[in-house]
GROMACS .gro file of C-alpha atoms in nm:
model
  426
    1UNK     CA    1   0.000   0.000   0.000
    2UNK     CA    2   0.135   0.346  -0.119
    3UNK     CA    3   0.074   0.613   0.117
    4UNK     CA    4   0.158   0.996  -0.028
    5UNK     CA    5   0.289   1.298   0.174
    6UNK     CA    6   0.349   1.627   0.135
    7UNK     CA    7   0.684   1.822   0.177
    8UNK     CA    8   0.835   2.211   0.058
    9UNK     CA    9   1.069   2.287  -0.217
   10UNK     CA   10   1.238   2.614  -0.197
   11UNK     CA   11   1.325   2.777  -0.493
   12UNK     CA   12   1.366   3.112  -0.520
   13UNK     CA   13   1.125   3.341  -0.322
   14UNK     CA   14   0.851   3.063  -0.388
   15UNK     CA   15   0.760   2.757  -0.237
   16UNK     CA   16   0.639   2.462  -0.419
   17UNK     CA   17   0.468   2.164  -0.374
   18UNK     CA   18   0.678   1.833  -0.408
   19UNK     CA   19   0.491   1.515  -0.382
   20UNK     CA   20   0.659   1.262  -0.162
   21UNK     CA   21   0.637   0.873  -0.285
   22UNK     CA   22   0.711   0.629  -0.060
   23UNK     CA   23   0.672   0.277  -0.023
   24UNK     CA   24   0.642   0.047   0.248
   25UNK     CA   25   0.952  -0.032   0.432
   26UNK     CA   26   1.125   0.238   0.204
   27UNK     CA   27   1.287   0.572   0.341
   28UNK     CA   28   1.155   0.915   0.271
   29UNK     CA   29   1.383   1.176   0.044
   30UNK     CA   30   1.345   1.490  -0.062
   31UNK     CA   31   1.488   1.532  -0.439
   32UNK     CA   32   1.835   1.376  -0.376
   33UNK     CA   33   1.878   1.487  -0.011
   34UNK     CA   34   1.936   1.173   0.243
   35UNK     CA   35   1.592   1.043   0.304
   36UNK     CA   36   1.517   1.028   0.711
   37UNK     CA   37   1.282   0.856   0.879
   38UNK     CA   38   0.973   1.035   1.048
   39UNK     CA   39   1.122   0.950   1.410
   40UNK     CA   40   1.399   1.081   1.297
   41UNK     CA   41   1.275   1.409   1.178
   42UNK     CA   42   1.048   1.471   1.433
   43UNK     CA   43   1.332   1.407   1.675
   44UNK     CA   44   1.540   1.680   1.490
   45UNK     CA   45   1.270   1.905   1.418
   46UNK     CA   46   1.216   1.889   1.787
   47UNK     CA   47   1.602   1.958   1.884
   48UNK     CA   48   1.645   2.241   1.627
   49UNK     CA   49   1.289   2.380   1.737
   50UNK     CA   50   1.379   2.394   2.102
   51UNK     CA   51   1.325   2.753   2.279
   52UNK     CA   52   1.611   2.933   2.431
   53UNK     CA   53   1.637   2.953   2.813
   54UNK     CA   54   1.793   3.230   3.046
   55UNK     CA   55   2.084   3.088   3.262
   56UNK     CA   56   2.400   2.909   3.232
   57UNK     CA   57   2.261   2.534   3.153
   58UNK     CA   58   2.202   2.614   2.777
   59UNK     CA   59   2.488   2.896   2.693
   60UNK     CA   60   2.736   2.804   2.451
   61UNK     CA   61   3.046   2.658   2.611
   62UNK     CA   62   3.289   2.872   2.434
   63UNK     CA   63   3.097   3.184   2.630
   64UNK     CA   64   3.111   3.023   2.962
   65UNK     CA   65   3.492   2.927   2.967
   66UNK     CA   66   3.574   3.299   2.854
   67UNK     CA   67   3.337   3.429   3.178
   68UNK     CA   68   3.540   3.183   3.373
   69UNK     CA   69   3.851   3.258   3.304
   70UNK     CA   70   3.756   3.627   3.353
   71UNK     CA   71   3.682   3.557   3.648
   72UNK     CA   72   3.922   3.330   3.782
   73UNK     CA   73   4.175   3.623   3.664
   74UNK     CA   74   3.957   3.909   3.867
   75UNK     CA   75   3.963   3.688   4.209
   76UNK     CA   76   4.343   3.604   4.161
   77UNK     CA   77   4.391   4.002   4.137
   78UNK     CA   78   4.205   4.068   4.428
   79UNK     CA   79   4.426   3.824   4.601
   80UNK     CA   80   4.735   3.958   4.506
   81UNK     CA   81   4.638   4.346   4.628
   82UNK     CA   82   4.511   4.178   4.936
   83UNK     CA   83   4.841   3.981   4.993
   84UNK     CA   84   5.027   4.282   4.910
   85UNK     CA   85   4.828   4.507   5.168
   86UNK     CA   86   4.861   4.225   5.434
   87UNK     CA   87   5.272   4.263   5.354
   88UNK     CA   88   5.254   4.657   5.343
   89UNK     CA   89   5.052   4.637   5.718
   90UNK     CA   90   5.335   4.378   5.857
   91UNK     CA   91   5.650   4.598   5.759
   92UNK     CA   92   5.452   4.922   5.918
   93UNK     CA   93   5.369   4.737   6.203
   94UNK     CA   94   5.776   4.565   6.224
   95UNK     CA   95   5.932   4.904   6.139
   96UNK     CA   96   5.744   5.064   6.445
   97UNK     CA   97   5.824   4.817   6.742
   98UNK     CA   98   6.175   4.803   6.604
   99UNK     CA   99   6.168   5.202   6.588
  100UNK     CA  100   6.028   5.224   6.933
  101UNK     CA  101   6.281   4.905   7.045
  102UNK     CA  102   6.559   5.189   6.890
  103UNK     CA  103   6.437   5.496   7.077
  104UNK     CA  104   6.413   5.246   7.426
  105UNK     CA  105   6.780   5.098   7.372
  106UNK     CA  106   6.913   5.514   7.320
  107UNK     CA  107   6.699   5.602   7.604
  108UNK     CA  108   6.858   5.354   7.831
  109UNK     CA  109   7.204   5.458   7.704
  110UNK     CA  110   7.178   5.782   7.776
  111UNK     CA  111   7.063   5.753   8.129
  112UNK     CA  112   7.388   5.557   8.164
  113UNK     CA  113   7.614   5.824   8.019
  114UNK     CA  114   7.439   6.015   8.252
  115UNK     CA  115   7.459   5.838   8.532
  116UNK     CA  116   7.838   5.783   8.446
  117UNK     CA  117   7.888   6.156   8.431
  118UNK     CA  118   7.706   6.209   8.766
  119UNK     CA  119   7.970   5.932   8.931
  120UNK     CA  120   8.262   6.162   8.775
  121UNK     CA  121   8.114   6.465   8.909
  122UNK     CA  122   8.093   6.357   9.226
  123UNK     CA  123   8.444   6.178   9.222
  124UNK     CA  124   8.584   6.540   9.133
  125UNK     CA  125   8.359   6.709   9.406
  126UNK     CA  126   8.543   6.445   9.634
  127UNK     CA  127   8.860   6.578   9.501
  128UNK     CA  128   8.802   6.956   9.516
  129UNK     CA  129   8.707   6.874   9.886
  130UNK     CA  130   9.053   6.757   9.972
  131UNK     CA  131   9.201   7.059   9.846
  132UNK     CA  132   9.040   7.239  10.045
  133UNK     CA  133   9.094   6.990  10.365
  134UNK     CA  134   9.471   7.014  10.284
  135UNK     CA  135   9.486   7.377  10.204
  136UNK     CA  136   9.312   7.452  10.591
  137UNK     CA  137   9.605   7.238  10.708
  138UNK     CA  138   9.916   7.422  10.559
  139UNK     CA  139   9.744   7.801  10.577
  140UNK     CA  140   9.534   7.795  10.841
  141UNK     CA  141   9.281   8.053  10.977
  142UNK     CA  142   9.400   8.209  10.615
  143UNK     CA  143   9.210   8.206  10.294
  144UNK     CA  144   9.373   8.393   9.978
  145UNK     CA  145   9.373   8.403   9.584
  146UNK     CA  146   9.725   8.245   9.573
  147UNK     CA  147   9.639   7.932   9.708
  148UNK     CA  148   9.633   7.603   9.535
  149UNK     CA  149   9.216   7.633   9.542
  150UNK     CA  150   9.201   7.907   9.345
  151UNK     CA  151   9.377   7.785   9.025
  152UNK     CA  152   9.074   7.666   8.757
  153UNK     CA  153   9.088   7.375   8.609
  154UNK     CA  154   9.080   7.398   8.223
  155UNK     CA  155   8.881   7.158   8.030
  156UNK     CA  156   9.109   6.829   8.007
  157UNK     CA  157   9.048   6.441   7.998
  158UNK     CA  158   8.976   6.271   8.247
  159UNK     CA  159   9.214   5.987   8.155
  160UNK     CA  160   9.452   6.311   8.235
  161UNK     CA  161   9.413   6.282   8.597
  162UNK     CA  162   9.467   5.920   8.609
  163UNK     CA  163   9.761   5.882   8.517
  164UNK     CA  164   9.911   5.534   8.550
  165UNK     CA  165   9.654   5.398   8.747
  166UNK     CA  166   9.404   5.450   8.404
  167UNK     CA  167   9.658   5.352   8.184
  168UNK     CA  168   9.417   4.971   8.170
  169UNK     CA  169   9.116   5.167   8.085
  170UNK     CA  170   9.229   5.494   7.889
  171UNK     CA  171   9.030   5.385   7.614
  172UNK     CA  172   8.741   5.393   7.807
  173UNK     CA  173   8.805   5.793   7.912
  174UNK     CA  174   8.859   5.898   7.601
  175UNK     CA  175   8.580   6.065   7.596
  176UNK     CA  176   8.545   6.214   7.935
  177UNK     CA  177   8.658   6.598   7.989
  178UNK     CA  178   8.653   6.791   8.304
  179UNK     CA  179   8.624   7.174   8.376
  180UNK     CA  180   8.563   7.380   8.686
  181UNK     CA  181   8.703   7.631   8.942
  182UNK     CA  182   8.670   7.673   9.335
  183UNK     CA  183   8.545   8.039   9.407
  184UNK     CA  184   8.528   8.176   9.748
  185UNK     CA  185   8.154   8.256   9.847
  186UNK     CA  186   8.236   8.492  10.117
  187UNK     CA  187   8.405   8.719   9.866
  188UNK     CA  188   8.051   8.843   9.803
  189UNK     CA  189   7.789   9.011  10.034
  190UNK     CA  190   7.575   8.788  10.187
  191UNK     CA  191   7.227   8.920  10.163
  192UNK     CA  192   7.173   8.681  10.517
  193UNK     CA  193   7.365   8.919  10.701
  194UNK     CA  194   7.104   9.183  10.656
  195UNK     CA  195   6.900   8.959  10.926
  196UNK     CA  196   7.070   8.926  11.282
  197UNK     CA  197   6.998   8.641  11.532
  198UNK     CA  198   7.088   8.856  11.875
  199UNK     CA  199   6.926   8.547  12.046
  200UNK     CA  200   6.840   8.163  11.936
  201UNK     CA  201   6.476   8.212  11.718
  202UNK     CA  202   6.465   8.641  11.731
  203UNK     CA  203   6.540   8.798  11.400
  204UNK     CA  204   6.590   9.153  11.400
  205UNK     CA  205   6.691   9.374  11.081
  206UNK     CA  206   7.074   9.492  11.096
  207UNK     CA  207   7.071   9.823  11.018
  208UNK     CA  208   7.443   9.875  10.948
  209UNK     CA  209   7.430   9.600  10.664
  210UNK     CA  210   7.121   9.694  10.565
  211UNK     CA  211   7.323  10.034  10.479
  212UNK     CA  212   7.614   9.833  10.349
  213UNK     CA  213   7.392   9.699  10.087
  214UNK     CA  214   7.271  10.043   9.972
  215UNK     CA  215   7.592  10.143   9.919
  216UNK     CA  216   7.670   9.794   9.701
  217UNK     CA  217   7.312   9.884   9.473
  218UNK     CA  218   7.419  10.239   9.488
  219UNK     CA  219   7.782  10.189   9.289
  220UNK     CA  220   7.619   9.940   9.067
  221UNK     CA  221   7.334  10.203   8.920
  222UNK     CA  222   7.076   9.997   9.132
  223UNK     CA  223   6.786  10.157   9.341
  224UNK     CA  224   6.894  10.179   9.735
  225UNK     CA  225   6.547  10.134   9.826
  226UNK     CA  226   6.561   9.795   9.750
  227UNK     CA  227   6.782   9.714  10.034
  228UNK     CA  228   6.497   9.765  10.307
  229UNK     CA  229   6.276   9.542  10.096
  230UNK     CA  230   6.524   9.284  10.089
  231UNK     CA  231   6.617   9.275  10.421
  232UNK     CA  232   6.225   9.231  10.562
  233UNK     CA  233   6.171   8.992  10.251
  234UNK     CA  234   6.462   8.756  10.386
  235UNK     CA  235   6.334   8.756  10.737
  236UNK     CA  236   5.993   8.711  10.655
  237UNK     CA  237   6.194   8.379  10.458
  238UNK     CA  238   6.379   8.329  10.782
  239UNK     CA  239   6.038   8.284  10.986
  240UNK     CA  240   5.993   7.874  10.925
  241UNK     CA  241   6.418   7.835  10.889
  242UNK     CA  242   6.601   7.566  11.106
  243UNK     CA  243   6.906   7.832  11.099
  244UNK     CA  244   6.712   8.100  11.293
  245UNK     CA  245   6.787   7.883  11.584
  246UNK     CA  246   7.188   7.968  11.542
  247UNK     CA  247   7.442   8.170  11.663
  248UNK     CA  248   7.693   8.422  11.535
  249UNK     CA  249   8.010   8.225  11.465
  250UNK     CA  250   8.315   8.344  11.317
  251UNK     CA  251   8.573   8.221  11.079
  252UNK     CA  252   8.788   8.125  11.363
  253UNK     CA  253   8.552   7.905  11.529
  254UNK     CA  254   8.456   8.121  11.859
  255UNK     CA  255   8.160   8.237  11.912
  256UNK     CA  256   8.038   8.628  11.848
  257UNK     CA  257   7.903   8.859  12.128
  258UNK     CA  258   7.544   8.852  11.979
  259UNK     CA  259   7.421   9.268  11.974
  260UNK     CA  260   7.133   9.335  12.197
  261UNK     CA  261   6.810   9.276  12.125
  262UNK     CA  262   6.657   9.600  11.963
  263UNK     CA  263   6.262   9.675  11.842
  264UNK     CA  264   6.109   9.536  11.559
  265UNK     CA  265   6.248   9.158  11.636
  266UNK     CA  266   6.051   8.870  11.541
  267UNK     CA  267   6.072   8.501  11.674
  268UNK     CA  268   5.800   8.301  11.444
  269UNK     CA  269   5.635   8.560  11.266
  270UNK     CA  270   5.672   8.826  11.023
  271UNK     CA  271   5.632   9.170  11.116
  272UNK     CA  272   5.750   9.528  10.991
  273UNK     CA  273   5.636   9.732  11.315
  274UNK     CA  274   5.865   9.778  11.576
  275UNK     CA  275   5.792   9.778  11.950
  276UNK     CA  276   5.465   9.599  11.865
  277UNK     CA  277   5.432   9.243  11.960
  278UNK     CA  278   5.369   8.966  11.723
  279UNK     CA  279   5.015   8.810  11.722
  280UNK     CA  280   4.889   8.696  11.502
  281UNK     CA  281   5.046   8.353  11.328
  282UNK     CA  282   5.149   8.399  10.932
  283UNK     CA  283   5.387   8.095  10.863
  284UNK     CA  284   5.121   8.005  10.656
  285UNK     CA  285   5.188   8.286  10.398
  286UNK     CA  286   5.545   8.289  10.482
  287UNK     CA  287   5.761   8.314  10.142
  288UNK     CA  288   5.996   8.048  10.069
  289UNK     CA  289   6.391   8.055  10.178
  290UNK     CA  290   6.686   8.227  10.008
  291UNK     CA  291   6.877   8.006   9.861
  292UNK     CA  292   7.031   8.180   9.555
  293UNK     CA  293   7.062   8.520   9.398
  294UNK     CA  294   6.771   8.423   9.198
  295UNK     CA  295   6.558   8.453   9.480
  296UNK     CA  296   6.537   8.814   9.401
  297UNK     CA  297   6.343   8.799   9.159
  298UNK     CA  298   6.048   8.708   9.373
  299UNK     CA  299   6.086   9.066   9.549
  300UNK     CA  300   5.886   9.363   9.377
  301UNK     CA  301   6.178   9.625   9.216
  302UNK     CA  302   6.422   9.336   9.104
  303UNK     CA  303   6.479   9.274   8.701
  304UNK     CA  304   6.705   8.948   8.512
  305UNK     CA  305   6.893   9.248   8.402
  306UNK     CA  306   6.961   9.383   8.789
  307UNK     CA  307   7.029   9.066   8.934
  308UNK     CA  308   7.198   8.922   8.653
  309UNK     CA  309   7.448   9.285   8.755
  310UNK     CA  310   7.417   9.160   9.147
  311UNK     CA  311   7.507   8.843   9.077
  312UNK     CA  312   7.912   8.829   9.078
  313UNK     CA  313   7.910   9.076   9.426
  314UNK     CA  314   7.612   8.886   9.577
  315UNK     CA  315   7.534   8.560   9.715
  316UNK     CA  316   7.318   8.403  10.032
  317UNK     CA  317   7.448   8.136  10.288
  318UNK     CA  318   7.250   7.939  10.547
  319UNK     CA  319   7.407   8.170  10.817
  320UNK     CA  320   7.592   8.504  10.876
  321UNK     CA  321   7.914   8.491  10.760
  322UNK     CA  322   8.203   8.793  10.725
  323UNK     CA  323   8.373   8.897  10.401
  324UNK     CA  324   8.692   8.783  10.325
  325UNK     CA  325   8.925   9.099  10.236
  326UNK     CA  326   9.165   8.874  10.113
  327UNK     CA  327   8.914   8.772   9.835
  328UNK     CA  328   8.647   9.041   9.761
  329UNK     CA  329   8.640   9.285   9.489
  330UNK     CA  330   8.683   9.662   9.527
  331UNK     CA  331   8.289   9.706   9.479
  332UNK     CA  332   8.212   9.481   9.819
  333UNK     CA  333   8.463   9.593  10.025
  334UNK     CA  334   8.369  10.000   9.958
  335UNK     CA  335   8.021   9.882  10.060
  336UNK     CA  336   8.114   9.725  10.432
  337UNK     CA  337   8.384   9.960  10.485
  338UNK     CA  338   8.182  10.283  10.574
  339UNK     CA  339   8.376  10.606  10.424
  340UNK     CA  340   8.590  10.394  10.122
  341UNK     CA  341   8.516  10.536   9.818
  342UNK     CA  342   8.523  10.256   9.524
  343UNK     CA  343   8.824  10.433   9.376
  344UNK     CA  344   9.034  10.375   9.717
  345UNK     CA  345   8.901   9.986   9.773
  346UNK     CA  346   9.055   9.947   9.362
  347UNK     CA  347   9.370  10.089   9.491
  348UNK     CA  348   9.341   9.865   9.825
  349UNK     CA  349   9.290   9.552   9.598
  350UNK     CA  350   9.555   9.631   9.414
  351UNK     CA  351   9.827   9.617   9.705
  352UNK     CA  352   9.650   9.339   9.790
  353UNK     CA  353   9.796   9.110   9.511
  354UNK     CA  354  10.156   9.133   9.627
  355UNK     CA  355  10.097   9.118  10.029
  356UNK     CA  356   9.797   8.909  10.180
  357UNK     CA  357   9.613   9.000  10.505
  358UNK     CA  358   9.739   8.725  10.755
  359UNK     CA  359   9.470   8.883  11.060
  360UNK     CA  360   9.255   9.147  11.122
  361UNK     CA  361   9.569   9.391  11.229
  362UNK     CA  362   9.692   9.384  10.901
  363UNK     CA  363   9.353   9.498  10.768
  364UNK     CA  364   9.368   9.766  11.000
  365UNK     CA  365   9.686   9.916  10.938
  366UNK     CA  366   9.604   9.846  10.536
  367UNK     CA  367   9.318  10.059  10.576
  368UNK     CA  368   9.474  10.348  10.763
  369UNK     CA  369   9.739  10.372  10.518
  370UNK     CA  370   9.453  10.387  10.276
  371UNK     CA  371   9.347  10.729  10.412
  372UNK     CA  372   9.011  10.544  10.559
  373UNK     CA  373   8.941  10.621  10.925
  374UNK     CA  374   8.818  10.320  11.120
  375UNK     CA  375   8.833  10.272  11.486
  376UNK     CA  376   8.790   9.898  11.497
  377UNK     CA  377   8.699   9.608  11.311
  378UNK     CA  378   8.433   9.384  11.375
  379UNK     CA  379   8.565   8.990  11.311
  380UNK     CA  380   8.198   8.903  11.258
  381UNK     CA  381   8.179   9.104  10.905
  382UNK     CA  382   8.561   9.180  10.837
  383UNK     CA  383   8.811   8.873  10.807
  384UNK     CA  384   9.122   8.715  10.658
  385UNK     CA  385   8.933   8.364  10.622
  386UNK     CA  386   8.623   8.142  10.511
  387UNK     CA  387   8.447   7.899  10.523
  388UNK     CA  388   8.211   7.889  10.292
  389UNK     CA  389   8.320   7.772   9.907
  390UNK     CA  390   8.173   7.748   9.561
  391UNK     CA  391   8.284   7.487   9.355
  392UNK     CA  392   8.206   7.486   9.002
  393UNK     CA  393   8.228   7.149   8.785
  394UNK     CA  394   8.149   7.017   8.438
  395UNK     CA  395   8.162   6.690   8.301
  396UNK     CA  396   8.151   6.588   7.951
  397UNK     CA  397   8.083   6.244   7.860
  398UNK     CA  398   8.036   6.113   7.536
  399UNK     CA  399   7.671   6.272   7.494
  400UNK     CA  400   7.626   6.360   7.861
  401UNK     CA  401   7.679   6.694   8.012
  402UNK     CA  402   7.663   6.776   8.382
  403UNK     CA  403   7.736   7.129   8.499
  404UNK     CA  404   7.686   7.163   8.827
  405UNK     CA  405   7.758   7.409   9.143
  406UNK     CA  406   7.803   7.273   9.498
  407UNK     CA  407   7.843   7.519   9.809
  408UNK     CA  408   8.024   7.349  10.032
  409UNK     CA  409   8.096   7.443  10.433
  410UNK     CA  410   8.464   7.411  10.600
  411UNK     CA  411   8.509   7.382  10.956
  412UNK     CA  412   8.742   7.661  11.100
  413UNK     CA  413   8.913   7.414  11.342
  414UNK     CA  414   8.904   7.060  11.183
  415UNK     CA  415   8.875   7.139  10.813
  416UNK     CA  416   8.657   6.900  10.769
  417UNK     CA  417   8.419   6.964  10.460
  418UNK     CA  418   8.063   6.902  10.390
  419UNK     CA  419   7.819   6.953  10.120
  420UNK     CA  420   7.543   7.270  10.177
  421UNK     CA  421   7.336   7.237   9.878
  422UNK     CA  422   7.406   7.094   9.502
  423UNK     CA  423   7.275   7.318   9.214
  424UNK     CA  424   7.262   7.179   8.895
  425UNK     CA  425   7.235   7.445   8.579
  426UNK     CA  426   6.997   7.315   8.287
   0.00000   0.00000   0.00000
C-alpha cells in the first residue's frame, strides 16, 4: 500500500509543492537529499525547534569558559592586592616596634652616660674637697687668691688625671673631659647678714648691713630702696628656717658677742612694726627661703637684668658669715667699709695682690694707710678667712653633660668639709 505525503521545495522566493512517494519499508527523500525517517525528523525538528532559556545550563560553552577565566583572573587580582596590603601592614607594624625598640635601647644609654657623668662629678667634688681639707692644714685661719684652690681647672680628659693607674682603661676615658674652678663665696655680700639672730629664734633687721647693701646697689646704678625690701623679705623667709635657731660664729671658730636685742624683732612671725608684739600667726603665707641670687626675683623692684648685675658681688648662705678681704672685689669691700670710696678699695685691691692680710691687724693698718678712718673692726663682718666655698664642675661624657655648682661648708678648726646644697644648671 502506497501512502503519499506532502513536503516544501524552496526555490527562489517561492515555495512549491513536491509530492513525496514512498513505499512500504522504504525511506523518505526529498529530491536527492538523504531520506530520514519520520522519528527521525520529528526528533530533529524537535532539537532544532527547542526555545532558548535564560541561565547558564544552555549557553554556549565557548561563552562560559571565557566568563570563567575572567573571572578566575579578577579573584586572583584581588588576592594579590590583598596579599600585598597584608605585607605593606606587617612591615609598618615591624618598622614601628623596632623604631620604638631603637628609641628604648638610646633612652637607656643615655641615662647611663648620665649616670656615668654624675659618678665623675661627684668623684671630682670628692677631690676639690681635699684641696680644700689640705689647704686649711698648711694656711690655716687664712684664705687667699694664691692658694692652690684658686687655680681653675681647664677643660682636660679625664684619663689626664689618672695617670698610670688608668693607663688599663684609657680607652674607656677617652671621651670624658673635666672643667671647673673653686670660688670663694664669702668674697661676696651675703644678703643673710642683713638679718641678725641677737638670740636663738629672734630675728631683727641689721641696720648697718642693711646700709652696706645700699651702698653695694648704689655703685652698681641699682635703686637703694631695695635694700629695706630685701632685708624684711629675707626675714619674713627666715620665719619657718632651722638656721634662725643659730648663733653668730666666726671664721675662727669662737663664738660672736650677739648685739642686743633692739625693736622690731621677730621670733616666728613676720612683722614690719617695731615695738609691737607679734600676734597673730602667718607661717602660713610665709615666702619660701633664700637660697640663691635668683631669689630676688620674687621681690617687687628686682629685674634678670639687675640681678643678673648683682650676681658676681652677691650671694646668700644658710648663716651670717664675714667677708673675706683677702678675696672680695673693690665694689664689696667699699660697701662694708663705711667712708671707702670705690676708687680707694681698687687701689686697696691692688696692694693686695703682692701682700695678703694674715689677721685682722693687718687689715687695719692696710686701711689706715689707705686714708680710711676706722676705729675697729668687727671679726663678725671683716676677716682674713672662710668657710664657705663654691665649687664649680662640668663633666663631659660622650653625649652627657653635667654642669653643676656645689656650696660646700669648711670647719674653722678641723677642716673637715661638707656639702650645703648641690645646684645643677639646665
Amino acid at each position: 500500500m502506497t501512502a503519499l505525503s506532502l513536503g516544501l521545495n524552496v526555490r527562489g522566493d517561492g515555495f512549491q509543492m513536491v509530492h513525496y512517494r514512498g513505499c512500504a519499508g522504504d525511506p523518505l527523500s526529498i529530491s536527492g537529499v538523504k531520506r530520514l525517517s519520520l522519528p527521525t525528523f520529528f526528533a530533529a525538528a524537535k532539537k532544532v525547534g527547542a526555545a532558548p532559556h535564560r541561565g547558564n545550563a544552555n549557553r554556549p560553552q565557548r561563552i562560559q569558559g571565557k566568563a570563567n577565566k575572567k573571572s578566575q583572573k579578577t579573584q586572583n587580582g584581588v588576592a594579590i592586592i590583598s596579599a600585598l596590603l597584608v605585607v605593606a601592614l606587617s612591615a609598618i607594624l615591624v618598622s614601628g616596634m623596632l623604631w620604638r625598640q631603637q628609641v628604648q635601647i638610646r633612652r637607656i644609654e643615655n641615662q647611663r652616660l648620665l649616670s656615668q657623668a654624675q659618678w665623675v662629678s661627684r668623684g671630682a667634688l670628692d677631690w676639690t674637697r681635699l684641696i680644700l681639707r689640705s689647704e686649711g692644714d698648711t694656711s690655716a685661719g687664712i684664705t687667699y687668691l694664691g692658694g692652690l684652690w684658686g687655680v681653675p681647672i681647664a677643660k682636660t680628659r679625664l684619663s689626664d688625671f689618672l695617670g698610670q693607674i688608668g693607663e688599663v682603661r684609657a680607652q674607656q676615658g677617652a671621651e670624658t673631659y673635666l672643667s671647673g674652678s673653686i670660688e670663694d663665696a664669702q668674697a661676696k655680700f651675703n644678703l643673710r647678714n642683713l638679718v641678725e639672730s641677737p638670740a636663738p629664734g629672734v630675728m631683727q633687721l641689721d641696720m648697718d648691713q642693711i646700709g652696706a647693701y645700699q651702698r653695694l646697689l648704689v655703685s652698681l646704678g641699682a635703686n637703694s630702696q631695695l635694700a629695706k625690701t630685701t632685708a624684711l623679705q629675707v626675714r619674713a623667709s627666715l620665719a619657718q628656717s632651722a638656721t634662725r635657731f643659730q648663733t653668730v660664729t666666726s671664721t675662727n671658730g669662737t663664738t660672736a658677742t650677739p648685739p642686743p636685742i633692739q625693736g622690731g624683732a621677730t621670733g616666728g612671725s613676720f612683722t614690719d612694726k617695731p615695738g609691737i608684739e607679734d600676734s597673730d600667726d602667718s607661717s602660713a603665707n610665709a615666702p619660701i627661703q633664700m637660697t640663691s641670687v635668683d631669689s630676688l626675683l620674687d621681690i617687687p623692684g628686682y629685674t634678670p637684668e639687675m640681678v643678673a648685675r648683682l650676681r658676681p658681688f652677691v650671694t646668700v648662705l644658710p648663716t651670717v658669715s664675714a667677708v673675706n678681704v683677702n678675696t672680695a672685689s673693690a665694689e664689696v669691700i667699699a660697701a662694708v667699709i663705711p667712708g671707702m670710696s670705690v676708687s680707694t678699695a681698687q687701689a686697696f685691691v691692688a696692694r693686695r695682690q703682692t701682700v695678703f692680710f694674715r689677721n685682722v691687724g693687718d687689715i687695719q693698718l692696710a686701711l689706715q694707710g689707705a686714708g680710711v678712718q676706722s676705729t675697729s673692726i668687727d671679726p663678725s663682718e671683716l676677716d682674713v678667712n672662710s668657710n664657705y666655698f663654691l665649687i664649680h664642675g662640668r663633666v663631659l661624657h660622650e653625649r652627657a653633660e653635667v654642669d653643676r655648682t656645689t656650696l660646700v661648708y669648711r670647719d674653722a678648726l678641723t677642716h673637715t668639709t661638707r656639702i650645703v646644697r648641690v645646684e645643677d644648671q639646665l
